[in-house]
Tab-separated table of C-alpha atoms in Angstrom:
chain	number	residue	atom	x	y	z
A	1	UNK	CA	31.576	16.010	52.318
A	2	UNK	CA	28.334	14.967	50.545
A	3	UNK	CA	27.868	11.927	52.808
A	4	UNK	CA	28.778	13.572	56.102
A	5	UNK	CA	26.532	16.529	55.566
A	6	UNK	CA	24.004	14.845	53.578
A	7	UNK	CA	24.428	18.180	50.879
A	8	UNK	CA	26.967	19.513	48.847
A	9	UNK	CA	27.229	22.677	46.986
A	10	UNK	CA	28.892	22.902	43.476
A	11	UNK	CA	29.105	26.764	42.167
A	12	UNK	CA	29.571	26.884	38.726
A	13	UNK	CA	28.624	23.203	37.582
A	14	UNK	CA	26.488	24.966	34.947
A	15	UNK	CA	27.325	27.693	32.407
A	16	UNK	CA	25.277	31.045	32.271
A	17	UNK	CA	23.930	30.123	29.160
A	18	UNK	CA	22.702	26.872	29.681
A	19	UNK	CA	20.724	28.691	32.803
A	20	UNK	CA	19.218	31.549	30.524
A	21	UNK	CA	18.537	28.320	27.646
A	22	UNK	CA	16.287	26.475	30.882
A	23	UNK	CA	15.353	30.391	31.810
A	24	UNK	CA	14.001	30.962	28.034
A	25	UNK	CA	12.642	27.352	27.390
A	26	UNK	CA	10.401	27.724	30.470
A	27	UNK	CA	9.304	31.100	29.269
A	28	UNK	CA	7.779	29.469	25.884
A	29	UNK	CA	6.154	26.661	27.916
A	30	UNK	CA	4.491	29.028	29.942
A	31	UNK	CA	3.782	31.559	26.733
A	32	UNK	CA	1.747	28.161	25.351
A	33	UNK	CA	0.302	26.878	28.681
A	34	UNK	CA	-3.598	26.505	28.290
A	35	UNK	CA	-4.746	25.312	31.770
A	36	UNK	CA	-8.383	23.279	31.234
A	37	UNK	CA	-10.121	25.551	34.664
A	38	UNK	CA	-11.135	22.149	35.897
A	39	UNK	CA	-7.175	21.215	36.265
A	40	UNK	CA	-6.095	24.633	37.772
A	41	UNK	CA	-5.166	23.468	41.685
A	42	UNK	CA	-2.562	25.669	43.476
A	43	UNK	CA	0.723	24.094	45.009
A	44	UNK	CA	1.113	24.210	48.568
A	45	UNK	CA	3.568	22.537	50.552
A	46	UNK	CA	1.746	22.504	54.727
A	47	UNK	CA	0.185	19.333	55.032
A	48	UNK	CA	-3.569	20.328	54.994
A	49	UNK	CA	-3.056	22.290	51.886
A	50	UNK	CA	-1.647	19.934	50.683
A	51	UNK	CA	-3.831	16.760	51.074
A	52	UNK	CA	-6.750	19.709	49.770
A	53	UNK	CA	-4.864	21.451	47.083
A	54	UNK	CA	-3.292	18.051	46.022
A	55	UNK	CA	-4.861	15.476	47.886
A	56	UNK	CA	-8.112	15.714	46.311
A	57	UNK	CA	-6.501	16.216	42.385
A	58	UNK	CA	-6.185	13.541	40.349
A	59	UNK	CA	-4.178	16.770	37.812
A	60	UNK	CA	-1.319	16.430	40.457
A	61	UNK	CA	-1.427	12.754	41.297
A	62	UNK	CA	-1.236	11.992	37.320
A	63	UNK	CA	1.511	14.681	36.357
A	64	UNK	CA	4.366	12.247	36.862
A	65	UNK	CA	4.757	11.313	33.325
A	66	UNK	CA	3.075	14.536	31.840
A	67	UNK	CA	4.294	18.318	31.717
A	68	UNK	CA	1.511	20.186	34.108
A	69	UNK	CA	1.628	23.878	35.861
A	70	UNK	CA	1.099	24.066	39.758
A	71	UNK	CA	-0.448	27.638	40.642
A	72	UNK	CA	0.137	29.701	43.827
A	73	UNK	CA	-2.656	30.313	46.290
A	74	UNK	CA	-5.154	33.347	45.870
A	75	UNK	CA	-4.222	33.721	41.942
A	76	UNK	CA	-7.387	32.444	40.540
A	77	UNK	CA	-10.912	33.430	40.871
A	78	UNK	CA	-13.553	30.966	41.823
A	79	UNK	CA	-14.529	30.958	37.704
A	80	UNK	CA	-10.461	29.536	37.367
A	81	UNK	CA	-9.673	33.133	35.435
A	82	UNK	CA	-6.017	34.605	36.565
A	83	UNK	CA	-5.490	37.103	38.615
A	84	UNK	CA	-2.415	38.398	37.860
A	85	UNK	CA	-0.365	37.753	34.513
A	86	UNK	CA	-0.056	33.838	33.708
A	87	UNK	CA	3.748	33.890	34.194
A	88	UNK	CA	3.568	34.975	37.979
A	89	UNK	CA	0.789	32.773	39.028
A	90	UNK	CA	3.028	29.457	38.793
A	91	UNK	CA	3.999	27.930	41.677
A	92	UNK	CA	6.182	24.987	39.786
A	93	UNK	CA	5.891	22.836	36.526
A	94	UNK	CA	6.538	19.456	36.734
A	95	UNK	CA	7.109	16.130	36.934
A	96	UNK	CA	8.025	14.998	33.123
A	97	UNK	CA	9.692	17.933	31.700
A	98	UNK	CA	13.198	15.779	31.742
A	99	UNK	CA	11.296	13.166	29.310
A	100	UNK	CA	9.331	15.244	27.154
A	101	UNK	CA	11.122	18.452	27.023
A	102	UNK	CA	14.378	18.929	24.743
A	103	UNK	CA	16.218	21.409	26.849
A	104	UNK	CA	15.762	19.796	30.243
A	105	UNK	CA	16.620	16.606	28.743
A	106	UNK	CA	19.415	17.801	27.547
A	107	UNK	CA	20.914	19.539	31.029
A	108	UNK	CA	19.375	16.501	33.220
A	109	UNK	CA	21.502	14.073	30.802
A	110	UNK	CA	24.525	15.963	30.065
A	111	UNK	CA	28.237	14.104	30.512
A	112	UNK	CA	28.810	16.669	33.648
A	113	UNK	CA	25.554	14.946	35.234
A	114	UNK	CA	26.200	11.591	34.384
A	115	UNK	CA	30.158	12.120	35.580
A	116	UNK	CA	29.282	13.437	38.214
A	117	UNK	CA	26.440	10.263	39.051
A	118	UNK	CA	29.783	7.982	38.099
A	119	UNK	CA	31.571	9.702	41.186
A	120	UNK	CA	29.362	8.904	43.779
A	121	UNK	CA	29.361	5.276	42.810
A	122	UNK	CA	25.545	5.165	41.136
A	123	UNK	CA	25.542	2.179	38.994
A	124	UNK	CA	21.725	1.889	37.909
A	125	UNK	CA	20.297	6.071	38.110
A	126	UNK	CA	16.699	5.957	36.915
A	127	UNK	CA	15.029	9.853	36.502
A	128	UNK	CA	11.810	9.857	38.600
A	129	UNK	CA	10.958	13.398	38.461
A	130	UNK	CA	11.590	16.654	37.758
A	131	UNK	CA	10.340	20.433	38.657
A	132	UNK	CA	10.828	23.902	37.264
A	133	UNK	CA	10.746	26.398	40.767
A	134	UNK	CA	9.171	30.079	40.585
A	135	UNK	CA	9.593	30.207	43.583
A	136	UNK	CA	7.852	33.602	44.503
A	137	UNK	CA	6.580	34.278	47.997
A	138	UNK	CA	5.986	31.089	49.953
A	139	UNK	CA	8.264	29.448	52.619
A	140	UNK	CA	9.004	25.614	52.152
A	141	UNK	CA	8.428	24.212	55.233
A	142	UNK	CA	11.402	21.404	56.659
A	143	UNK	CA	10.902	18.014	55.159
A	144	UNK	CA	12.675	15.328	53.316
A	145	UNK	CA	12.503	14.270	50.251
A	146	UNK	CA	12.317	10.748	50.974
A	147	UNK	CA	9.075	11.616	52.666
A	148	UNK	CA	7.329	12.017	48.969
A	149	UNK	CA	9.682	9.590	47.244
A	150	UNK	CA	10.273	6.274	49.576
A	151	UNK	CA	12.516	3.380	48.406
A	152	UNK	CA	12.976	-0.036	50.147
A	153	UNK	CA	16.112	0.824	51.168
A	154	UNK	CA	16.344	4.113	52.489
A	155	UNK	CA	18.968	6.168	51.190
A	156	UNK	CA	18.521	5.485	47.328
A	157	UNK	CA	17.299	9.256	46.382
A	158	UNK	CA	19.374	11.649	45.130
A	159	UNK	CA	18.311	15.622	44.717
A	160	UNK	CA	19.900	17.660	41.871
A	161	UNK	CA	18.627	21.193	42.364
A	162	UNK	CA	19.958	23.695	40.165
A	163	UNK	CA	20.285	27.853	40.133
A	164	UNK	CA	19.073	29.455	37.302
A	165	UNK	CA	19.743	32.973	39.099
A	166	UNK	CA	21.640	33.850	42.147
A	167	UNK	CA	19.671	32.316	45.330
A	168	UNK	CA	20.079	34.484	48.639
A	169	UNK	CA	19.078	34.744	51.530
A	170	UNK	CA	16.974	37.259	50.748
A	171	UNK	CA	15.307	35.588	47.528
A	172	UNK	CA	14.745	32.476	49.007
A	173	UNK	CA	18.082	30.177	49.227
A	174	UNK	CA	17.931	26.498	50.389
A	175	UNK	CA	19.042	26.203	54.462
A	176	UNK	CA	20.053	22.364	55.711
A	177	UNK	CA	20.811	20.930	58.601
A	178	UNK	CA	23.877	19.206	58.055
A	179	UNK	CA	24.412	15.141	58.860
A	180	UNK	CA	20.192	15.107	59.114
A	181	UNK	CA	20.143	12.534	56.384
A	182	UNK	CA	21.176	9.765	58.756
A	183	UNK	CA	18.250	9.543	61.009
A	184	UNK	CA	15.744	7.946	58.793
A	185	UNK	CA	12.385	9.773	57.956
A	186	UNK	CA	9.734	10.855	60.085
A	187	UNK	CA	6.365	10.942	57.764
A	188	UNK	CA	5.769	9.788	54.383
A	189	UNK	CA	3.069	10.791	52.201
A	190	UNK	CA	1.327	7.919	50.459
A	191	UNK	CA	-1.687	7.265	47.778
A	192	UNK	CA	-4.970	6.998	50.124
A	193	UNK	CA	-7.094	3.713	50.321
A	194	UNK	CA	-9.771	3.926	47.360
A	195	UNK	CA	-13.079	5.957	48.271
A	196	UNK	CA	-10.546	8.132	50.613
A	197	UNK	CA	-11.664	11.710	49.919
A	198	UNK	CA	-8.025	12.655	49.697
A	199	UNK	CA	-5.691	10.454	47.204
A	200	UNK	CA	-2.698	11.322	49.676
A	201	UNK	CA	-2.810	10.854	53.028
A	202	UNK	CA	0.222	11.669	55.122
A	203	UNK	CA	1.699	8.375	58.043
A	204	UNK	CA	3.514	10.086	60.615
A	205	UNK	CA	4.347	14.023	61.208
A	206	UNK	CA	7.254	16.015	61.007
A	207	UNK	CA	9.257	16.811	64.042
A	208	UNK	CA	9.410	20.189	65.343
A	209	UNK	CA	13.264	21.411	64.144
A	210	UNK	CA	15.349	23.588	65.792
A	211	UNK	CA	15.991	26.763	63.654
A	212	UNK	CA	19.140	27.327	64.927
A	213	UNK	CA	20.270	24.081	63.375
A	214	UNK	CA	19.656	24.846	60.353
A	215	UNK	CA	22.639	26.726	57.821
A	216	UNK	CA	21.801	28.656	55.104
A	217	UNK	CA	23.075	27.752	51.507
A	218	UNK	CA	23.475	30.987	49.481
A	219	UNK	CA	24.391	29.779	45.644
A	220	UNK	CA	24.932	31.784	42.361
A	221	UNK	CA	23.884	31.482	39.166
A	222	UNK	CA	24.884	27.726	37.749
A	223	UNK	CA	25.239	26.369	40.841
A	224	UNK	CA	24.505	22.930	41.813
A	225	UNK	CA	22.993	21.461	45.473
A	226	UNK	CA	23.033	17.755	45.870
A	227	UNK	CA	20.575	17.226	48.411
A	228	UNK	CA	20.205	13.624	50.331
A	229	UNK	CA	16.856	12.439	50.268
A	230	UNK	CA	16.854	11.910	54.079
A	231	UNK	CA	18.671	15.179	54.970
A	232	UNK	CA	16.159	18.099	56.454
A	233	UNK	CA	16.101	21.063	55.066
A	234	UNK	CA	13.364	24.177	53.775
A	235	UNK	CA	13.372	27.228	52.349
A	236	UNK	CA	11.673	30.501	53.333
A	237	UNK	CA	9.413	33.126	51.847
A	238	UNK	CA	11.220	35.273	49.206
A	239	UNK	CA	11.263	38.502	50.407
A	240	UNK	CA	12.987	40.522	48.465
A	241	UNK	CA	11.506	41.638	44.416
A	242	UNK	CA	13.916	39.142	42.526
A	243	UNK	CA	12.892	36.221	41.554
A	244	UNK	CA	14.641	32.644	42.277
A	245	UNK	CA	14.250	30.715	39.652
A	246	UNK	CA	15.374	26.996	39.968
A	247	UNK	CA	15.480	23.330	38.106
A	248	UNK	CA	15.337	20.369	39.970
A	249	UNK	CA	15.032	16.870	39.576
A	250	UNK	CA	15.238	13.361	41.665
A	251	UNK	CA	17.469	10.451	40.764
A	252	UNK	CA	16.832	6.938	42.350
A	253	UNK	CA	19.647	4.539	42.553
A	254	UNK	CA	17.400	1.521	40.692
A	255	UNK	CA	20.126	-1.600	41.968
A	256	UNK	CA	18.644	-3.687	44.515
A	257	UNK	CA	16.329	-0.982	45.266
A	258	UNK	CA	12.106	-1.096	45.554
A	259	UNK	CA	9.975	1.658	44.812
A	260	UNK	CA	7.143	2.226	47.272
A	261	UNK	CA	3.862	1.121	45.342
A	262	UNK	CA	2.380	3.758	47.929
A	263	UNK	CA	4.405	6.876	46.120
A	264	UNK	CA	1.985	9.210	44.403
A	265	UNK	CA	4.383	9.056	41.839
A	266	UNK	CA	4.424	5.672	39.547
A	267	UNK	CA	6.227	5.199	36.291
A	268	UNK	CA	3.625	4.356	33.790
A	269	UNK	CA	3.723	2.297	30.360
A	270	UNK	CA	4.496	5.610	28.401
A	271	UNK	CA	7.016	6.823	30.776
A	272	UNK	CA	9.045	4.403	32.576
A	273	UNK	CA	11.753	5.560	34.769
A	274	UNK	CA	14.503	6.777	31.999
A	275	UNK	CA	17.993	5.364	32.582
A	276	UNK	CA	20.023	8.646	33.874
A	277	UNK	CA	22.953	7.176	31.646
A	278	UNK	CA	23.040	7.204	28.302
């Protein structure tokens, strides 16, 4: 199913407590968060925002092997002072917290995970990244994954994206369009030349999908998506007033496989890609 669709949906892979442990874990990170104002640059995921928001931070294009908090548009003032309360102002947290944080170490390693890597015929699974989701109002526009995260071959990146509370359709759910993953990629975003006054630039542009391609993928609680890193798919505004929280991270099939010098994201002395087997 996984290869024909390019997805796959596994309800209950997790247990309600280890959701509420990531759920509670997150909570303290944020509790402790001290932003430097200099380093507080909002998430966005359009291309314009994001080669401003993004493009033109060295915070986002370093967080790869570091635990740093991604804001939502229109929460800070032009002094960098919230808003609104800390805890609803994040967009995500990411890229590290599967190195450096015990909890999400724990779930991204656990026997399930690394079974479950065993069954799909991974031999080498290096973590590249990984991303706590608020996941409040904004839509996530189509794209692949592969478009942020290219190998030499294609077809080498593997999604694990987790619900830590019941994602509708309402709240925000993933939607795919199945058997996308086989058509290669249409746009990739890579570093920018030095002197560029963006560090990403994006090479190539994302087609115009049909929306009535795409299927919705309503999960509860402990579910888990395994999403193809060629295989389309978005996510639209939450709507409703729960939240939809999520964990995600990327695994990259390291045998006989190059990683694009031109990802923003580069392992780094202190955090080489960690083995997803232990």
């Amino acid at each position: 199913q996984f290869h024909k669709d390019g997805f796959l949906v596994l309800e209950q892979f997790f247990s309600a407590e280890e959701c509420d442990s990531m759920r509670s874990q997150i909570q303290r990170i944020v509790a402790e968060m001290e932003v430097p104002p200099h380093c507080r640059t909002a998430f966005s995921t359009r291309e314009e925002e994001q080669l401003r928001e993004q493009g033109s931070s060295d915070y986002f294009l370093t967080s790869g092997d570091k635990i740093r908090f991604f804001f939502e548009k229109g929460v800070l003032d032009e002094k960098g002072n919230f808003l609104i309360p800390k805890e609803k102002s994040i967009s995500k947290i990411g890229h590290a917290l599967h190195a450096y944080d015990p909890v999400f170490k724990q779930i991204t390693h656990s026997p399930k995970v690394q079974e479950l890597g065993r069954k799909l015929g991974l031999e080498r699974p290096v973590v590249v990244q990984s991303m706590y989701i608020f996941k409040s109002l904004v839509a996530v526009t189509p794209h692949q994954d592969a478009s942020f995260l290219h190998t030499e071959p294609l077809g080498r990146i593997l999604g694990f994206w987790i619900a830590l509370e019941d994602a509708t359709q309402e709240n925000g759910c993933l939607w795919f369009i199945p058997g996308s993953h086989t058509n290669g990629i249409a746009r990739r975003m890579v570093r920018a030349a030095a002197g560029a006054s963006t560090c990403v630039e994006f090479v190539g542009s994302e087609p115009a999908y049909d929306d009535k391609q795409f299927i919705p993928l309503p999960i509860r609680k402990g579910g888990l998506i395994l999403i193809h890193g060629e295989v389309v798919h978005k996510s639209e505004l939450n709507s409703s007033e729960s939240s939809r929280h999520a964990f995600t991270f990327h695994v990259m099939e390291a045998k006989g496989t190059t990683w694009s010098k031109e990802n923003w994201l580069q392992p780094t002395p202190e955090l080489p890609f960690p083995s997803l087997y232990t």
